[in-house]
Short mmCIF file of C-alpha atoms and ligand atoms in Angstrom, two decimals:
data_model
loop_
_atom_site.label_atom_id
_atom_site.label_comp_id
_atom_site.label_asym_id
_atom_site.label_seq_id
_atom_site.Cartn_x
_atom_site.Cartn_y
_atom_site.Cartn_z
CA MET A 1433 0.07 0.08 -0.05
CA PRO A 1434 1.48 3.13 -0.91
CA ARG A 1435 2.40 5.80 1.71
CA LEU A 1436 -1.12 7.91 2.35
CA GLU A 1437 -1.30 11.07 4.11
CA LEU A 1438 -3.72 11.56 7.00
CA PRO A 1439 -6.71 12.99 5.08
CA GLU A 1440 -6.36 10.15 2.50
CA LEU A 1441 -6.29 7.52 5.41
CA VAL A 1442 -9.44 9.13 6.89
CA ARG A 1443 -11.30 9.15 3.63
CA GLY A 1444 -10.16 5.51 2.80
CA ALA A 1445 -11.33 4.43 6.27
CA ARG A 1446 -14.64 5.93 5.80
CA GLN A 1447 -15.33 3.67 2.74
CA SER A 1448 -16.04 -0.08 2.83
CA GLY A 1449 -14.13 -3.04 1.90
CA PRO A 1450 -10.46 -4.05 2.26
CA LEU A 1451 -9.24 -0.64 1.35
CA ALA A 1452 -11.23 0.71 4.55
CA VAL A 1453 -9.65 -2.09 6.55
CA ARG A 1454 -6.41 -1.39 5.40
CA CYS A 1455 -6.57 2.57 5.93
CA ALA A 1456 -8.23 1.80 9.36
CA GLY A 1457 -5.23 -0.35 10.42
CA ARG A 1458 -2.46 2.49 9.20
CA LEU A 1459 -4.66 4.79 11.20
CA MET A 1460 -4.54 2.79 14.32
CA SER A 1461 -0.82 2.18 13.83
CA LEU A 1462 -0.30 6.00 13.55
CA VAL A 1463 -2.12 7.14 16.82
CA THR A 1464 -0.36 4.26 18.68
CA ASP A 1465 3.07 5.12 17.25
CA GLU A 1466 2.83 8.72 17.59
CA PRO A 1467 -0.13 9.39 20.04
CA GLN A 1468 0.31 13.01 19.66
CA ARG A 1469 -0.99 13.03 16.33
CA LEU A 1470 -4.45 12.18 17.57
CA ALA A 1471 -5.03 16.06 17.87
CA GLU A 1472 -4.26 16.37 13.95
CA LEU A 1473 -6.78 13.41 13.55
CA LEU A 1474 -9.57 15.14 15.78
CA ALA A 1475 -8.97 18.32 14.09
CA MET A 1476 -9.58 17.11 10.67
CA CYS A 1477 -12.97 15.13 11.60
CA ARG A 1478 -14.93 16.91 14.20
CA GLU A 1479 -18.13 15.35 13.40
CA TRP A 1480 -16.76 11.75 12.89
CA PRO A 1481 -19.09 8.92 14.30
CA GLN A 1482 -18.30 7.63 17.54
CA PRO A 1483 -18.98 4.08 19.18
CA ARG A 1484 -22.41 4.04 21.11
CA LEU A 1485 -20.51 2.19 24.05
CA VAL A 1486 -16.71 1.57 25.16
CA LEU A 1487 -16.83 -1.24 27.69
CA GLY A 1488 -13.79 -2.11 29.65
CA LEU A 1489 -13.13 -5.68 30.66
CA THR A 1490 -10.91 -6.11 33.73
CA GLY A 1491 -10.75 -8.41 36.68
CA SER A 1492 -8.54 -11.33 37.82
CA PRO A 1493 -6.26 -13.23 35.65
CA GLY A 1494 -8.08 -16.42 33.97
CA SER A 1495 -11.57 -15.40 34.95
CA GLY A 1496 -12.76 -15.57 31.28
CA LYS A 1497 -12.33 -12.12 29.90
CA SER A 1498 -11.16 -13.16 26.77
CA THR A 1499 -13.83 -15.93 26.31
CA LEU A 1500 -16.50 -13.55 27.50
CA THR A 1501 -15.18 -10.81 25.18
CA ASP A 1502 -15.62 -13.40 22.31
CA ARG A 1503 -19.06 -14.26 23.24
CA LEU A 1504 -20.29 -10.48 23.53
CA VAL A 1505 -18.70 -10.07 20.07
CA LEU A 1506 -20.89 -12.80 18.89
CA GLU A 1507 -24.08 -11.69 20.80
CA TYR A 1508 -23.65 -8.17 19.15
CA ARG A 1509 -22.73 -9.60 15.83
CA THR A 1510 -26.09 -11.75 15.82
CA ARG A 1511 -28.08 -8.82 17.12
CA PHE A 1512 -27.18 -6.08 14.93
CA PRO A 1513 -25.77 -7.75 11.86
CA ALA A 1514 -25.12 -4.76 9.85
CA ASP A 1515 -23.02 -3.12 12.56
CA LYS A 1516 -19.10 -3.51 13.22
CA ILE A 1517 -17.37 -4.27 16.58
CA GLY A 1518 -13.79 -3.30 17.69
CA VAL A 1519 -11.82 -5.38 20.37
CA ILE A 1520 -8.62 -3.84 21.94
CA ALA A 1521 -6.54 -6.04 24.10
CA VAL A 1522 -4.30 -4.07 26.32
CA ASP A 1523 -1.41 -5.51 27.91
CA PRO A 1524 0.25 -2.72 30.12
CA SER A 1525 3.06 -5.08 31.58
CA SER A 1526 4.33 -6.13 27.98
CA PRO A 1527 7.09 -4.80 26.06
CA PHE A 1528 5.73 -6.49 23.04
CA THR A 1529 2.81 -5.58 20.72
CA GLY A 1530 1.10 -8.71 19.31
CA GLY A 1531 3.18 -12.03 20.30
CA ALA A 1532 2.35 -11.62 23.92
CA LEU A 1533 -1.26 -11.56 23.26
CA LEU A 1534 -1.31 -14.56 20.92
CA GLY A 1535 -3.42 -16.56 23.36
CA ASP A 1536 -6.02 -13.84 23.24
CA ARG A 1537 -6.04 -13.78 19.69
CA VAL A 1538 -6.45 -17.40 19.25
CA ARG A 1539 -9.73 -17.30 21.26
CA MET A 1540 -10.84 -14.53 19.05
CA MET A 1541 -10.08 -16.60 15.91
CA GLN A 1542 -13.52 -17.13 15.02
CA HIS A 1543 -14.08 -13.57 14.19
CA ALA A 1544 -10.49 -12.92 12.76
CA THR A 1545 -11.91 -13.32 9.36
CA ASP A 1546 -14.91 -11.36 10.04
CA PRO A 1547 -14.71 -8.12 8.08
CA GLN A 1548 -17.03 -6.35 10.65
CA VAL A 1549 -14.59 -7.09 13.86
CA PHE A 1550 -11.68 -4.94 14.18
CA ILE A 1551 -9.11 -6.50 16.51
CA ARG A 1552 -6.29 -4.51 17.96
CA SER A 1553 -3.55 -5.62 20.36
CA LEU A 1554 -1.66 -2.80 22.29
CA ALA A 1555 1.37 -3.02 24.62
CA SER A 1556 2.49 -0.15 26.87
CA ARG A 1557 6.28 -1.25 27.67
CA GLY A 1558 5.50 -1.04 30.87
CA ARG A 1559 3.48 2.05 31.51
CA LEU A 1560 -0.17 2.48 30.82
CA GLY A 1561 0.17 6.38 30.95
CA GLY A 1562 2.22 6.06 27.41
CA LEU A 1563 -0.81 3.95 26.21
CA ALA A 1564 -3.54 6.59 27.38
CA LEU A 1565 -3.53 8.63 24.12
CA GLY A 1566 -3.11 5.54 21.96
CA VAL A 1567 -5.96 3.84 23.34
CA LYS A 1568 -8.14 6.62 22.96
CA GLY A 1569 -6.86 7.07 19.44
CA VAL A 1570 -7.62 3.34 18.71
CA VAL A 1571 -11.01 3.83 20.16
CA ARG A 1572 -11.68 6.96 17.67
CA VAL A 1573 -10.47 4.98 14.36
CA MET A 1574 -12.84 2.07 15.55
CA GLY A 1575 -15.55 4.78 15.69
CA LEU A 1576 -14.67 6.24 12.07
CA VAL A 1577 -15.00 2.78 10.60
CA GLY A 1578 -18.37 2.67 12.22
CA CYS A 1579 -17.88 0.17 15.16
CA ARG A 1580 -20.94 0.16 17.21
CA VAL A 1581 -19.43 -1.12 20.20
CA VAL A 1582 -15.53 -1.22 21.45
CA LEU A 1583 -14.57 -3.76 23.76
CA ILE A 1584 -11.36 -3.24 25.70
CA GLU A 1585 -9.78 -6.29 27.49
CA THR A 1586 -6.84 -5.60 29.99
CA VAL A 1587 -4.46 -8.40 30.34
CA GLY A 1588 -1.96 -8.82 33.22
CA VAL A 1589 -2.53 -7.64 36.72
CA GLY A 1590 -1.92 -4.72 39.05
CA GLN A 1591 -2.69 -1.21 38.86
CA SER A 1592 -3.31 -0.99 35.38
CA GLU A 1593 -6.58 -3.05 35.72
CA VAL A 1594 -7.99 -0.10 37.64
CA GLU A 1595 -6.55 2.56 34.97
CA ILE A 1596 -8.08 1.07 32.08
CA ALA A 1597 -11.42 2.22 33.62
CA GLN A 1598 -10.40 5.63 32.42
CA HIS A 1599 -10.64 4.74 28.76
CA ALA A 1600 -14.20 2.77 28.95
CA ASP A 1601 -17.81 4.34 29.45
CA LEU A 1602 -18.49 1.54 31.64
CA THR A 1603 -16.12 -0.86 33.07
CA ALA A 1604 -17.08 -4.64 33.93
CA VAL A 1605 -15.18 -6.47 36.39
CA VAL A 1606 -15.11 -10.19 35.72
CA LEU A 1607 -14.41 -12.61 38.55
CA ALA A 1608 -14.62 -16.66 38.67
CA PRO A 1609 -15.00 -18.72 41.48
CA GLY A 1610 -12.00 -20.54 43.22
CA GLN A 1611 -9.78 -17.87 43.05
CA GLY A 1612 -9.97 -15.93 46.12
CA ASP A 1613 -11.33 -13.32 44.55
CA GLY A 1614 -12.84 -11.44 47.46
CA ILE A 1615 -9.60 -10.47 48.94
CA GLN A 1616 -7.94 -9.77 45.46
CA LEU A 1617 -10.88 -7.40 44.44
CA LEU A 1618 -10.21 -5.18 47.73
CA LYS A 1619 -6.49 -5.05 47.39
CA ALA A 1620 -6.57 -3.93 43.79
CA GLY A 1621 -9.40 -1.43 44.18
CA LEU A 1622 -11.48 -3.05 41.61
CA LEU A 1623 -14.76 -2.82 43.69
CA GLU A 1624 -14.43 0.96 42.98
CA VAL A 1625 -13.94 0.81 39.38
CA GLY A 1626 -16.59 -1.50 38.60
CA ASP A 1627 -19.90 -0.46 36.99
CA LEU A 1628 -20.88 -3.88 36.35
CA PHE A 1629 -19.99 -7.23 38.19
CA VAL A 1630 -19.91 -10.61 35.75
CA ILE A 1631 -19.29 -13.63 37.97
CA ASN A 1632 -18.32 -16.06 34.92
CA LYS A 1633 -17.89 -19.80 35.24
CA ALA A 1634 -21.36 -20.15 36.65
CA ASP A 1635 -21.17 -23.77 35.62
CA ARG A 1636 -18.42 -24.46 38.25
CA ASP A 1637 -19.09 -24.86 42.21
CA GLY A 1638 -18.72 -21.81 44.32
CA ALA A 1639 -20.30 -19.20 42.03
CA ALA A 1640 -23.13 -18.69 44.23
CA ALA A 1641 -20.68 -18.16 47.38
CA LEU A 1642 -18.66 -15.54 45.36
CA GLN A 1643 -21.66 -13.79 44.48
CA ALA A 1644 -22.93 -13.65 48.26
CA GLN A 1645 -19.42 -12.35 49.19
CA LEU A 1646 -19.38 -9.67 46.41
CA LEU A 1647 -22.90 -8.47 47.40
CA ALA A 1648 -21.94 -8.15 51.04
CA MET A 1649 -18.72 -6.13 49.91
CA LEU A 1650 -21.11 -3.99 47.62
CA GLN A 1651 -23.40 -3.53 50.73
CA ARG A 1652 -26.23 -4.29 48.03
CA VAL A 1653 -27.91 -7.32 49.80
CA ASP A 1654 -31.33 -5.83 48.74
CA LEU A 1655 -30.48 -6.72 45.02
CA VAL A 1656 -33.52 -8.33 43.42
CA ARG A 1657 -32.31 -11.35 41.81
CA HIS A 1658 -33.65 -13.03 38.30
CA ASP A 1659 -32.77 -16.71 37.89
CA ARG A 1660 -32.75 -18.57 34.55
CA SER A 1661 -31.45 -22.03 34.10
CA ALA A 1662 -30.39 -23.87 31.15
CA ASN A 1663 -28.21 -27.27 30.98
CA GLY A 1664 -28.22 -27.45 34.81
CA VAL A 1665 -26.45 -24.11 34.93
CA THR A 1666 -28.17 -21.17 36.95
CA THR A 1667 -27.28 -17.70 35.60
CA GLN A 1668 -28.65 -14.67 37.21
CA VAL A 1669 -29.12 -10.93 36.77
CA CYS A 1670 -29.15 -8.77 39.78
CA HIS A 1671 -30.98 -5.49 39.92
CA ASP A 1672 -29.96 -2.66 42.15
CA VAL A 1673 -33.36 -1.71 43.45
CA THR A 1674 -31.67 1.33 45.10
CA THR A 1675 -31.20 3.11 42.10
CA GLY A 1676 -34.00 2.15 39.78
CA PRO A 1677 -36.89 0.13 39.32
CA GLU A 1678 -35.99 -3.92 39.16
CA SER A 1679 -37.87 -4.13 35.43
CA ASP A 1680 -35.37 -1.65 34.01
CA PRO A 1681 -32.46 -3.57 32.66
CA SER A 1682 -30.26 -0.38 32.95
CA HIS A 1683 -30.14 -0.93 36.63
CA ALA A 1684 -28.89 -4.43 36.35
CA ARG A 1685 -25.43 -4.51 38.03
CA LEU A 1686 -24.32 -8.21 38.92
CA PHE A 1687 -24.39 -11.23 36.44
CA LEU A 1688 -23.60 -14.71 36.66
CA THR A 1689 -22.60 -15.86 33.22
CA SER A 1690 -20.97 -19.01 31.73
CA ALA A 1691 -19.15 -17.83 28.78
CA ARG A 1692 -18.14 -21.30 27.95
CA GLU A 1693 -21.63 -22.46 27.89
CA HIS A 1694 -22.99 -19.04 26.06
CA LEU A 1695 -25.21 -18.64 29.43
CA GLY A 1696 -26.23 -15.29 30.78
CA ILE A 1697 -24.65 -13.29 27.78
CA ALA A 1698 -28.06 -12.11 26.31
CA GLU A 1699 -29.04 -10.61 29.61
CA LEU A 1700 -25.81 -8.99 29.99
CA VAL A 1701 -25.96 -7.30 26.41
CA ASP A 1702 -29.74 -6.38 27.51
CA ALA A 1703 -28.25 -4.42 30.37
CA LEU A 1704 -25.48 -2.90 28.14
CA GLU A 1705 -27.96 -1.61 25.44
CA ALA A 1706 -30.18 -0.28 28.05
CA ARG A 1707 -27.47 1.67 29.77
CA THR A 1708 -25.99 2.71 26.39
CA GLU A 1709 -29.51 4.31 25.35
CA VAL A 1710 -29.75 6.07 28.50
CA ALA A 1711 -26.32 7.45 28.56
CA GLN A 1712 -24.63 7.75 25.24
CA GLU A 1713 -24.71 11.39 24.96
CA ARG A 1714 -23.26 12.05 28.16
CA TRP A 1715 -20.27 9.34 27.44
CA ARG A 1716 -19.47 11.35 24.23
CA THR A 1717 -19.12 14.68 26.19
CA GLU A 1718 -16.96 12.74 28.56
CA ARG A 1719 -14.80 11.56 25.94
CA GLU A 1720 -14.30 14.82 24.49
CA GLU A 1721 -13.19 16.03 27.73
CA GLN A 1722 -10.88 13.17 28.45
CA ILE A 1723 -9.18 13.86 25.20
CA GLU A 1724 -8.83 17.35 26.10
CA ALA A 1725 -7.28 16.50 29.63
CA GLU A 1726 -4.99 13.73 27.91
CA LEU A 1727 -3.74 16.37 25.35
CA GLN A 1728 -3.18 18.98 28.18
CA SER A 1729 -1.07 16.53 30.06
CA ALA A 1730 1.02 15.76 27.03
CA VAL A 1731 1.66 19.40 26.48
CA LEU A 1732 2.55 19.83 30.27
CA ALA A 1733 4.79 16.83 30.06
CA GLU A 1734 6.71 18.43 27.04
CA ILE A 1735 7.28 21.53 28.99
CA GLU A 1736 8.60 19.67 32.21
CA ARG A 1737 10.99 17.71 29.72
CA ARG A 1738 12.19 20.85 28.17
CA ALA A 1739 12.35 22.59 31.53
CA ILE A 1740 14.68 19.81 32.86
CA CYS A 1741 16.83 19.83 30.27
CA THR A 1742 17.41 23.57 30.87
CA LEU A 1743 18.09 23.13 34.49
CA ARG A 1744 20.73 20.65 33.89
CA THR A 1745 22.34 22.01 31.02
CA ASN A 1746 22.30 25.83 30.58
CA ALA A 1747 25.14 27.22 32.52
CA ALA A 1748 23.44 30.08 33.70
CA VAL A 1749 20.62 28.25 35.25
CA VAL A 1750 22.98 25.80 36.90
CA GLU A 1751 24.88 28.67 38.54
CA ARG A 1752 21.86 30.11 40.09
CA PHE A 1753 20.59 26.70 41.04
CA ASP A 1754 23.55 26.31 43.02
CA ARG A 1755 23.20 29.70 44.46
CA LEU A 1756 19.51 28.57 45.26
CA LEU A 1757 21.24 25.55 46.99
CA GLY A 1758 23.29 27.92 49.04
CA GLY A 1759 20.51 29.95 50.30
CA ALA A 1760 21.49 32.96 48.29
CA GLU A 1761 18.84 32.99 45.74
CA PRO A 1762 14.91 32.65 45.82
CA LEU A 1763 13.32 29.97 44.47
CA ALA A 1764 10.87 32.04 42.38
CA ALA A 1765 14.08 33.82 40.67
CA VAL A 1766 15.27 30.17 39.57
CA VAL A 1767 12.01 29.45 38.27
CA ASP A 1768 11.87 32.34 36.38
CA GLU A 1769 15.33 31.94 35.17
CA VAL A 1770 14.39 28.66 34.09
CA LEU A 1771 11.48 29.61 31.99
CA ARG A 1772 13.11 32.46 30.35
CA ARG A 1773 15.94 30.27 29.35
CA THR A 1774 13.73 27.43 27.93
CA ILE A 1775 11.69 29.77 25.85
CA GLY A 1776 14.86 31.42 24.65
CA ASP A 1777 16.17 28.01 23.68
CA ALA A 1778 13.02 27.40 21.93
CA THR A 1779 13.07 30.48 20.04
CA SER A 1780 16.69 30.07 18.87
CA SER A 1781 16.04 26.40 17.86
CA THR A 1782 13.03 27.52 15.65
CA LYS A 1783 15.18 30.34 13.81
N1 GTP B 2654 -15.80 -23.90 33.24
C1 GTP B 2654 -15.68 -22.51 32.59
N2 GTP B 2654 -14.52 -22.22 32.00
C2 GTP B 2654 -14.23 -21.12 31.36
C3 GTP B 2654 -15.64 -20.10 31.37
N3 GTP B 2654 -15.06 -19.13 30.69
C4 GTP B 2654 -13.75 -19.13 30.21
N4 GTP B 2654 -13.35 -20.48 30.73
C5 GTP B 2654 -11.96 -20.89 30.49
O1 GTP B 2654 -11.12 -20.19 31.50
C6 GTP B 2654 -9.63 -20.38 31.05
C7 GTP B 2654 -9.36 -18.83 30.87
O2 GTP B 2654 -10.24 -18.08 30.08
P1 GTP B 2654 -9.68 -16.88 29.53
O3 GTP B 2654 -10.90 -16.14 28.55
O4 GTP B 2654 -8.55 -16.76 28.80
O5 GTP B 2654 -9.73 -15.85 30.57
P2 GTP B 2654 -9.01 -14.41 30.91
O6 GTP B 2654 -9.63 -13.71 32.03
O7 GTP B 2654 -8.91 -13.60 29.43
O8 GTP B 2654 -7.40 -14.71 31.13
P3 GTP B 2654 -6.00 -13.81 31.21
O9 GTP B 2654 -6.32 -12.68 29.89
O10 GTP B 2654 -4.99 -14.57 31.07
O11 GTP B 2654 -6.40 -12.97 32.40
C8 GTP B 2654 -9.76 -21.05 29.79
O12 GTP B 2654 -9.58 -22.30 29.68
C9 GTP B 2654 -11.40 -21.07 29.37
O13 GTP B 2654 -11.78 -21.70 28.57
C10 GTP B 2654 -16.74 -20.47 31.70
O14 GTP B 2654 -17.68 -19.60 31.67
N5 GTP B 2654 -16.82 -21.61 32.32
MG1 MG B 2655 -7.50 -12.71 28.36
#
């Protein structure tokens, strides 16, 4: 594919067929390799379509996030055959993009040949901060090509699982019985980030006990439960009656599913669709504000980088800083000097 400039890539991605897929792929690489160019992209197409829902899936390792993601894709594709779906697998602990996520990709193989499903793996070389604009950029490109929903699955453990919530309109915390989840949850701060809780592997013993533990932690023992049984497995949806009527699926908060057996997935999507209907306008505004904040941070980080450079290398500044250390210079005067010299260096380098 010849090297195309941004406007051509954007136009191409809005078409359909193989060209659109290739252009979208190039745009996604661009926003992850050079996240600062997201601003250019946004300026070019202010009226881009956006996904109706960006759903984050996080939770304990091996709880079935990838399997559940796969089933959600299937459910959305079945319900809305004309619509596209995006999947982003984020591995904040891995220095590799692609290879480390092979396992997840294999599990998505049934969708790999579906031209309506866009799958992207991102790694952060150890810091999610560096991924922030990249993830947002990929979400935007997926919106551009017409993805109705974008699912973001985090791989790996630690703080990153919590941070992923910043990229999603809704965060689903996925748990499974037999992993000592209750304590893990509290440790990882997952309780706070969860908009929805999915206890997966309902086909296994211990799911009901985990649910009881979780309900106690959420202090929502007054949730109304709806049971459904199939193949000897009981799945369940719990409605938070403190926030709305029990008949309204947008208030469902806790789900018992078996991704392996395809159980409880339809109820989960019912709830996601109901919430989306109510909140999508607000989410759109919030996404704009987040991108603005993200770009502001990028600007400030660059200012800091340049100021540190001046502080360490500019002879006049170094001298004044030494005087500050010796108590002979007020701090404010050194700050002024750093700013002046940084700006001076910037102007001389642009001449
Ligand atoms: N019994 C049972 N097994 C399941 C279910 N869902 C997933 N599994 C199995 O659990 C294992 C882990 O599933 P994954 O989907 O890879 O879990 P994950 O949370 O994505 O794992 P990581 O990304 O490694 O944290 C696999 O062997 C799945 O087949 C379920 O509903 N019931
Ligand atoms: Mg996974």
